[in-house]
Amino acid sequence: MSYAVGAIVVPSSSPTSLPFLNSTASVELEHGLKPIQDGYKWRLVLAYEGTQYAGWQYQQSPPTVQCTLEKALTQATKLQRKDLSLVGASRTDAGVHAWGQVAHFFTPFNYDNLEDIHAALNGLLPSDIRVREISPASAEFHARFSAKSKIYHYKIYNDSIMDPFQRRFAYHSVYKLNSAVMKEAAKHFVGKHDFSAFANSSHNDRVPDPVKHIFRFDLKEMGALLQLEVEGSGFLYRQVRNMVALLLQIGREAIPPDIVAHILASRDRKELAKYSLSAPPHGLCLVSINYNESHLLPPPGCPANSFGRHHTIRKCKVPIFL
């Protein structure tokens, strides 16, 4: 079944038959935010190409991923934006891509199944944004605050001529990079550090904790394509792109690998600016977000997760001619 723009999804006619009403009041209050009213909570796993968007965070012009998703949700559910209370796990920047962004939203009604709302959302969304999964969420789950770690990949195409099929998703470095010294330098990021020197100033009113735990920072070589993979408890504004930019300078052998420790110890963004600027956004992708398993347990009496519906072709009966 295909869904055209304007499709409406009708909720369950008997919401009390699947009673898993929940509230995030305790989660919101714990982080100093306004509590959300009781309702049915739903978790989304999203993929998007960020080229045409001014990041995740809501704004109408230029368009953002959150704004575009909320428009689809309001059409599919017939609810207002304030009632949906959509929250994303990571505020990806303009031009940054995602394969595993996570979000949650609320409805005052339940669904008997999630395949219809899933298909409707993907029918309403532009082709560069997809809902990969939709599932019921427990009261304890919060897309942002329940996250244990996030994994980002940054792709670098290291050749004299750029592969045109990689141009939207990889940074082109015409300088021959020394991957060995980049790997050595990346080790300095691993562990718990104050990353103030690697954070750009943000318009967000909340002051973030500059101490983050980097669990791993790997470099994989796939021919001309270099893939930097970093997993951490969280990241400051443009932290990943600033770390990558410094590794690029080290890979060009313009500065030594131990400069990382020196800049970290300075806790001064101006110190990093002496050596590098932020890497371009298009090479960066939010790959996955890891959560406490207990927060991912389905509530009792909820519909099954939807991973999308496969289409099938009905076989026609072949006439027999005598």
Short mmCIF file of C-alpha atoms in Angstrom, two decimals:
data_model
loop_
_atom_site.label_atom_id
_atom_site.label_comp_id
_atom_site.label_asym_id
_atom_site.label_seq_id
_atom_site.Cartn_x
_atom_site.Cartn_y
_atom_site.Cartn_z
CA MET A 1 0.00 0.00 0.00
CA SER A 2 1.36 3.45 -0.87
CA TYR A 3 0.60 6.65 1.03
CA ALA A 4 0.25 9.99 -0.71
CA VAL A 5 0.81 13.38 0.88
CA GLY A 6 -2.14 14.20 3.08
CA ALA A 7 -2.68 10.65 4.31
CA ILE A 8 -4.42 10.39 7.67
CA VAL A 9 -3.80 7.60 10.14
CA VAL A 10 -6.79 6.72 12.30
CA PRO A 11 -5.84 5.73 15.87
CA SER A 12 -7.28 2.81 17.75
CA SER A 13 -11.00 3.19 18.44
CA SER A 14 -10.52 1.68 21.88
CA PRO A 15 -7.36 3.15 23.43
CA THR A 16 -8.13 1.72 26.86
CA SER A 17 -7.70 -1.81 25.46
CA LEU A 18 -3.94 -1.23 25.34
CA PRO A 19 -3.30 0.66 28.59
CA PHE A 20 0.29 1.84 28.71
CA LEU A 21 -0.25 5.52 29.46
CA ASN A 22 2.96 6.99 30.82
CA SER A 23 4.60 10.24 31.79
CA THR A 24 8.13 11.60 31.66
CA ALA A 25 7.51 13.97 34.55
CA SER A 26 10.27 12.47 36.70
CA VAL A 27 12.76 12.50 33.81
CA GLU A 28 11.96 16.09 32.84
CA LEU A 29 12.05 17.41 36.40
CA GLU A 30 15.38 15.70 37.01
CA HIS A 31 16.90 17.80 34.20
CA GLY A 32 15.16 21.05 35.12
CA LEU A 33 12.62 20.96 32.29
CA LYS A 34 8.85 21.41 32.22
CA PRO A 35 7.08 18.03 32.74
CA ILE A 36 5.13 16.54 29.84
CA GLN A 37 1.54 15.47 30.40
CA ASP A 38 0.47 11.83 30.49
CA GLY A 39 0.12 10.17 27.11
CA TYR A 40 1.31 7.39 24.86
CA LYS A 41 5.00 7.74 24.08
CA TRP A 42 6.59 6.57 20.83
CA ARG A 43 10.24 6.14 19.87
CA LEU A 44 11.52 6.84 16.36
CA VAL A 45 14.79 5.79 14.74
CA LEU A 46 15.57 8.15 11.88
CA ALA A 47 17.94 8.40 8.94
CA TYR A 48 18.47 11.55 6.91
CA GLU A 49 20.78 13.18 4.43
CA GLY A 50 21.50 16.56 6.01
CA THR A 51 22.62 18.37 2.85
CA GLN A 52 19.45 20.43 2.41
CA TYR A 53 18.74 21.07 6.09
CA ALA A 54 19.89 23.65 8.63
CA GLY A 55 20.46 20.93 11.21
CA TRP A 56 18.03 19.09 13.48
CA GLN A 57 16.84 21.87 15.81
CA TYR A 58 13.41 23.35 15.05
CA GLN A 59 13.15 26.42 12.85
CA GLN A 60 10.87 27.06 9.88
CA SER A 61 13.28 28.86 7.58
CA PRO A 62 15.62 27.54 6.40
CA PRO A 63 14.05 24.11 7.01
CA THR A 64 15.37 21.74 9.64
CA VAL A 65 14.89 18.00 10.10
CA GLN A 66 12.80 18.47 13.25
CA CYS A 67 10.51 20.99 11.55
CA THR A 68 10.00 18.71 8.54
CA LEU A 69 9.32 15.69 10.74
CA GLU A 70 6.84 17.62 12.90
CA LYS A 71 4.89 18.68 9.81
CA ALA A 72 4.55 15.03 8.81
CA LEU A 73 3.54 14.04 12.35
CA THR A 74 0.89 16.75 12.59
CA GLN A 75 -0.62 15.60 9.29
CA ALA A 76 -0.55 11.92 10.23
CA THR A 77 -1.88 12.34 13.79
CA LYS A 78 -3.96 15.54 13.42
CA LEU A 79 -2.27 16.85 16.58
CA GLN A 80 -0.66 20.22 17.19
CA ARG A 81 3.11 20.60 17.54
CA LYS A 82 2.82 21.41 21.26
CA ASP A 83 0.86 18.20 21.87
CA LEU A 84 3.42 16.01 20.09
CA SER A 85 6.32 17.33 22.23
CA LEU A 86 8.88 15.88 19.81
CA VAL A 87 12.39 15.53 21.30
CA GLY A 88 15.55 14.47 19.42
CA ALA A 89 18.55 12.75 20.99
CA SER A 90 21.17 14.78 19.14
CA ARG A 91 21.05 18.29 17.71
CA THR A 92 22.99 17.57 14.55
CA ASP A 93 24.39 20.65 12.83
CA ALA A 94 23.57 21.99 9.35
CA GLY A 95 24.75 19.60 6.65
CA VAL A 96 25.42 16.70 9.05
CA HIS A 97 23.85 13.33 8.20
CA ALA A 98 22.31 10.64 10.41
CA TRP A 99 21.66 6.92 10.16
CA GLY A 100 20.64 6.39 13.78
CA GLN A 101 19.07 9.59 15.13
CA VAL A 102 16.51 8.82 17.86
CA ALA A 103 13.47 10.87 18.85
CA HIS A 104 10.30 10.46 20.88
CA PHE A 105 6.84 12.03 20.71
CA PHE A 106 3.46 11.74 22.45
CA THR A 107 -0.12 11.08 21.43
CA PRO A 108 -3.22 11.15 23.68
CA PHE A 109 -4.46 8.00 21.89
CA ASN A 110 -3.05 4.53 21.27
CA TYR A 111 -2.53 2.50 18.08
CA ASP A 112 -3.56 -1.10 17.45
CA ASN A 113 -0.52 -1.47 15.20
CA LEU A 114 2.32 0.82 14.12
CA GLU A 115 2.77 -0.24 10.50
CA ASP A 116 0.14 2.19 9.20
CA ILE A 117 1.54 5.27 10.99
CA HIS A 118 5.05 4.19 9.95
CA ALA A 119 4.10 3.92 6.28
CA ALA A 120 2.16 7.19 6.43
CA LEU A 121 5.08 9.13 7.90
CA ASN A 122 7.47 7.92 5.22
CA GLY A 123 4.85 8.75 2.60
CA LEU A 124 4.58 12.31 3.93
CA LEU A 125 8.31 12.93 4.46
CA PRO A 126 10.69 13.95 1.66
CA SER A 127 12.89 11.17 0.33
CA ASP A 128 15.99 12.43 2.18
CA ILE A 129 14.37 11.71 5.58
CA ARG A 130 13.22 8.20 6.55
CA VAL A 131 11.68 6.72 9.68
CA ARG A 132 13.56 3.42 10.01
CA GLU A 133 11.69 2.20 13.07
CA ILE A 134 8.79 3.22 15.29
CA SER A 135 8.13 1.56 18.64
CA PRO A 136 6.25 2.17 21.92
CA ALA A 137 8.42 3.70 24.64
CA SER A 138 8.33 3.29 28.39
CA ALA A 139 7.84 6.10 30.90
CA GLU A 140 11.54 5.95 31.81
CA PHE A 141 12.73 6.41 28.23
CA HIS A 142 13.89 9.84 27.07
CA ALA A 143 15.54 10.16 23.64
CA ARG A 144 18.13 12.60 24.93
CA PHE A 145 18.61 11.97 28.64
CA SER A 146 18.48 8.15 28.53
CA ALA A 147 21.39 7.96 26.06
CA LYS A 148 24.49 6.16 27.35
CA SER A 149 26.70 6.83 24.34
CA LYS A 150 26.65 8.19 20.79
CA ILE A 151 28.67 7.01 17.79
CA TYR A 152 29.72 9.35 14.99
CA HIS A 153 31.62 8.53 11.80
CA TYR A 154 33.59 11.07 9.78
CA LYS A 155 34.60 10.10 6.24
CA ILE A 156 37.64 11.47 4.43
CA TYR A 157 38.36 10.73 0.77
CA ASN A 158 42.14 10.84 0.51
CA ASP A 159 43.08 10.97 -3.17
CA SER A 160 44.11 13.53 -5.76
CA ILE A 161 40.73 13.19 -7.53
CA MET A 162 37.45 13.10 -5.64
CA ASP A 163 35.04 10.22 -6.17
CA PRO A 164 31.85 12.03 -7.33
CA PHE A 165 29.69 9.39 -5.61
CA GLN A 166 31.29 10.31 -2.25
CA ARG A 167 31.12 14.10 -2.58
CA ARG A 168 28.04 14.58 -0.38
CA PHE A 169 29.25 12.25 2.37
CA ALA A 170 33.05 12.55 2.56
CA TYR A 171 35.55 15.39 2.95
CA HIS A 172 38.09 15.49 0.12
CA SER A 173 41.70 15.75 1.26
CA VAL A 174 44.17 16.22 -1.60
CA TYR A 175 47.03 16.10 0.91
CA LYS A 176 48.38 12.61 1.45
CA LEU A 177 47.49 11.73 5.04
CA ASN A 178 49.67 9.69 7.38
CA SER A 179 47.08 7.39 8.95
CA ALA A 180 49.58 5.99 11.47
CA VAL A 181 50.16 9.34 13.19
CA MET A 182 46.43 10.08 13.07
CA LYS A 183 45.75 6.84 14.95
CA GLU A 184 48.43 7.72 17.49
CA ALA A 185 46.95 11.20 18.01
CA ALA A 186 43.39 9.87 18.35
CA LYS A 187 44.44 7.82 21.39
CA HIS A 188 44.94 11.08 23.33
CA PHE A 189 41.20 11.79 23.08
CA VAL A 190 40.19 8.47 24.67
CA GLY A 191 39.18 8.69 28.33
CA LYS A 192 37.45 11.32 30.46
CA HIS A 193 38.61 14.87 29.66
CA ASP A 194 37.52 18.48 29.76
CA PHE A 195 36.86 19.24 26.07
CA SER A 196 36.39 23.00 26.45
CA ALA A 197 39.17 23.62 23.90
CA PHE A 198 37.24 21.61 21.29
CA ALA A 199 33.82 23.24 21.73
CA ASN A 200 32.42 26.16 19.78
CA SER A 201 30.15 28.62 21.55
CA SER A 202 26.49 27.68 21.30
CA HIS A 203 23.25 29.66 21.34
CA ASN A 204 21.77 27.09 23.72
CA ASP A 205 20.82 28.70 27.04
CA ARG A 206 21.88 25.64 29.04
CA VAL A 207 25.57 25.50 29.97
CA PRO A 208 26.85 22.02 29.03
CA ASP A 209 29.24 20.03 31.17
CA PRO A 210 32.60 20.19 29.29
CA VAL A 211 33.77 16.87 30.77
CA LYS A 212 33.00 14.02 28.37
CA HIS A 213 34.09 10.39 28.24
CA ILE A 214 35.42 9.15 24.89
CA PHE A 215 35.22 5.35 24.87
CA ARG A 216 36.99 4.78 21.57
CA PHE A 217 38.39 6.74 18.61
CA ASP A 218 39.29 4.47 15.69
CA LEU A 219 40.47 5.01 12.14
CA LYS A 220 39.52 2.51 9.44
CA GLU A 221 41.14 2.49 6.00
CA MET A 222 39.07 1.36 3.01
CA GLY A 223 41.21 2.18 0.01
CA ALA A 224 41.16 5.93 -0.53
CA LEU A 225 38.39 6.29 2.05
CA LEU A 226 39.38 6.91 5.67
CA GLN A 227 36.65 6.54 8.30
CA LEU A 228 37.10 8.05 11.75
CA GLU A 229 34.79 6.40 14.30
CA VAL A 230 34.28 8.00 17.69
CA GLU A 231 32.05 6.85 20.54
CA GLY A 232 31.48 9.00 23.61
CA SER A 233 29.12 9.65 26.50
CA GLY A 234 28.17 12.88 24.76
CA PHE A 235 29.66 15.66 22.69
CA LEU A 236 29.86 19.44 22.94
CA TYR A 237 28.84 21.74 20.10
CA ARG A 238 31.04 20.92 17.05
CA GLN A 239 33.39 18.87 19.23
CA VAL A 240 33.65 15.97 16.77
CA ARG A 241 34.36 18.22 13.77
CA ASN A 242 36.99 20.12 15.76
CA MET A 243 38.72 16.89 16.80
CA VAL A 244 38.69 15.67 13.19
CA ALA A 245 40.12 18.97 11.94
CA LEU A 246 43.09 18.66 14.29
CA LEU A 247 43.66 15.03 13.22
CA LEU A 248 43.69 16.17 9.59
CA GLN A 249 46.47 18.65 10.36
CA ILE A 250 48.38 15.91 12.19
CA GLY A 251 47.82 13.54 9.24
CA ARG A 252 49.34 16.13 6.92
CA GLU A 253 52.33 16.08 9.29
CA ALA A 254 52.00 19.80 9.89
CA ILE A 255 51.97 19.27 13.68
CA PRO A 256 52.98 16.36 15.96
CA PRO A 257 50.48 13.87 17.49
CA ASP A 258 51.18 14.96 21.09
CA ILE A 259 49.72 18.40 20.35
CA VAL A 260 46.34 16.86 21.26
CA ALA A 261 47.31 16.49 24.93
CA HIS A 262 48.62 20.06 25.01
CA ILE A 263 45.39 21.53 23.58
CA LEU A 264 43.19 19.42 25.87
CA ALA A 265 45.13 20.64 28.93
CA SER A 266 44.74 24.29 27.86
CA ARG A 267 40.89 24.10 28.01
CA ASP A 268 41.01 27.11 25.67
CA ARG A 269 39.28 27.19 22.28
CA LYS A 270 41.72 29.86 21.13
CA GLU A 271 44.58 27.39 21.54
CA LEU A 272 42.97 24.98 19.07
CA ALA A 273 42.34 27.87 16.64
CA LYS A 274 46.11 28.32 16.30
CA TYR A 275 46.30 24.96 14.53
CA SER A 276 42.99 24.16 12.84
CA LEU A 277 39.42 25.19 12.03
CA SER A 278 36.33 22.97 12.11
CA ALA A 279 36.12 20.20 9.54
CA PRO A 280 33.24 20.58 7.02
CA PRO A 281 29.90 19.11 8.12
CA HIS A 282 29.13 16.84 5.16
CA GLY A 283 31.68 14.20 6.19
CA LEU A 284 29.98 13.66 9.55
CA CYS A 285 27.23 11.14 10.27
CA LEU A 286 25.45 10.23 13.51
CA VAL A 287 25.51 6.44 13.22
CA SER A 288 23.85 5.18 16.42
CA ILE A 289 22.82 6.01 19.96
CA ASN A 290 23.09 3.45 22.75
CA TYR A 291 20.65 3.27 25.66
CA ASN A 292 20.24 1.45 28.92
CA GLU A 293 18.51 -1.79 27.98
CA SER A 294 15.95 -1.41 30.75
CA HIS A 295 14.76 1.85 29.18
CA LEU A 296 14.13 0.06 25.87
CA LEU A 297 11.81 -2.58 27.33
CA PRO A 298 8.31 -2.31 25.78
CA PRO A 299 5.45 -1.24 28.08
CA PRO A 300 2.82 -3.90 28.83
CA GLY A 301 -0.08 -4.14 26.42
CA CYS A 302 1.59 -2.15 23.64
CA PRO A 303 1.59 -2.75 19.86
CA ALA A 304 4.60 -4.41 18.24
CA ASN A 305 7.51 -2.41 16.84
CA SER A 306 7.35 -1.50 13.16
CA PHE A 307 10.43 -1.84 10.95
CA GLY A 308 8.55 -1.10 7.75
CA ARG A 309 6.24 -3.11 5.59
CA HIS A 310 7.42 -5.16 2.62
CA HIS A 311 5.34 -5.08 -0.54
CA THR A 312 4.44 -8.33 -2.27
CA ILE A 313 3.28 -9.15 -5.78
CA ARG A 314 0.26 -11.38 -6.04
CA LYS A 315 0.69 -14.23 -8.46
CA CYS A 316 -1.81 -14.27 -11.29
CA LYS A 317 -3.45 -17.49 -12.36
CA VAL A 318 -2.16 -18.44 -15.80
CA PRO A 319 -5.02 -19.43 -18.13
CA ILE A 320 -4.73 -22.85 -19.70
CA PHE A 321 -5.38 -22.89 -23.43
CA LEU A 322 -6.51 -26.12 -25.00
#
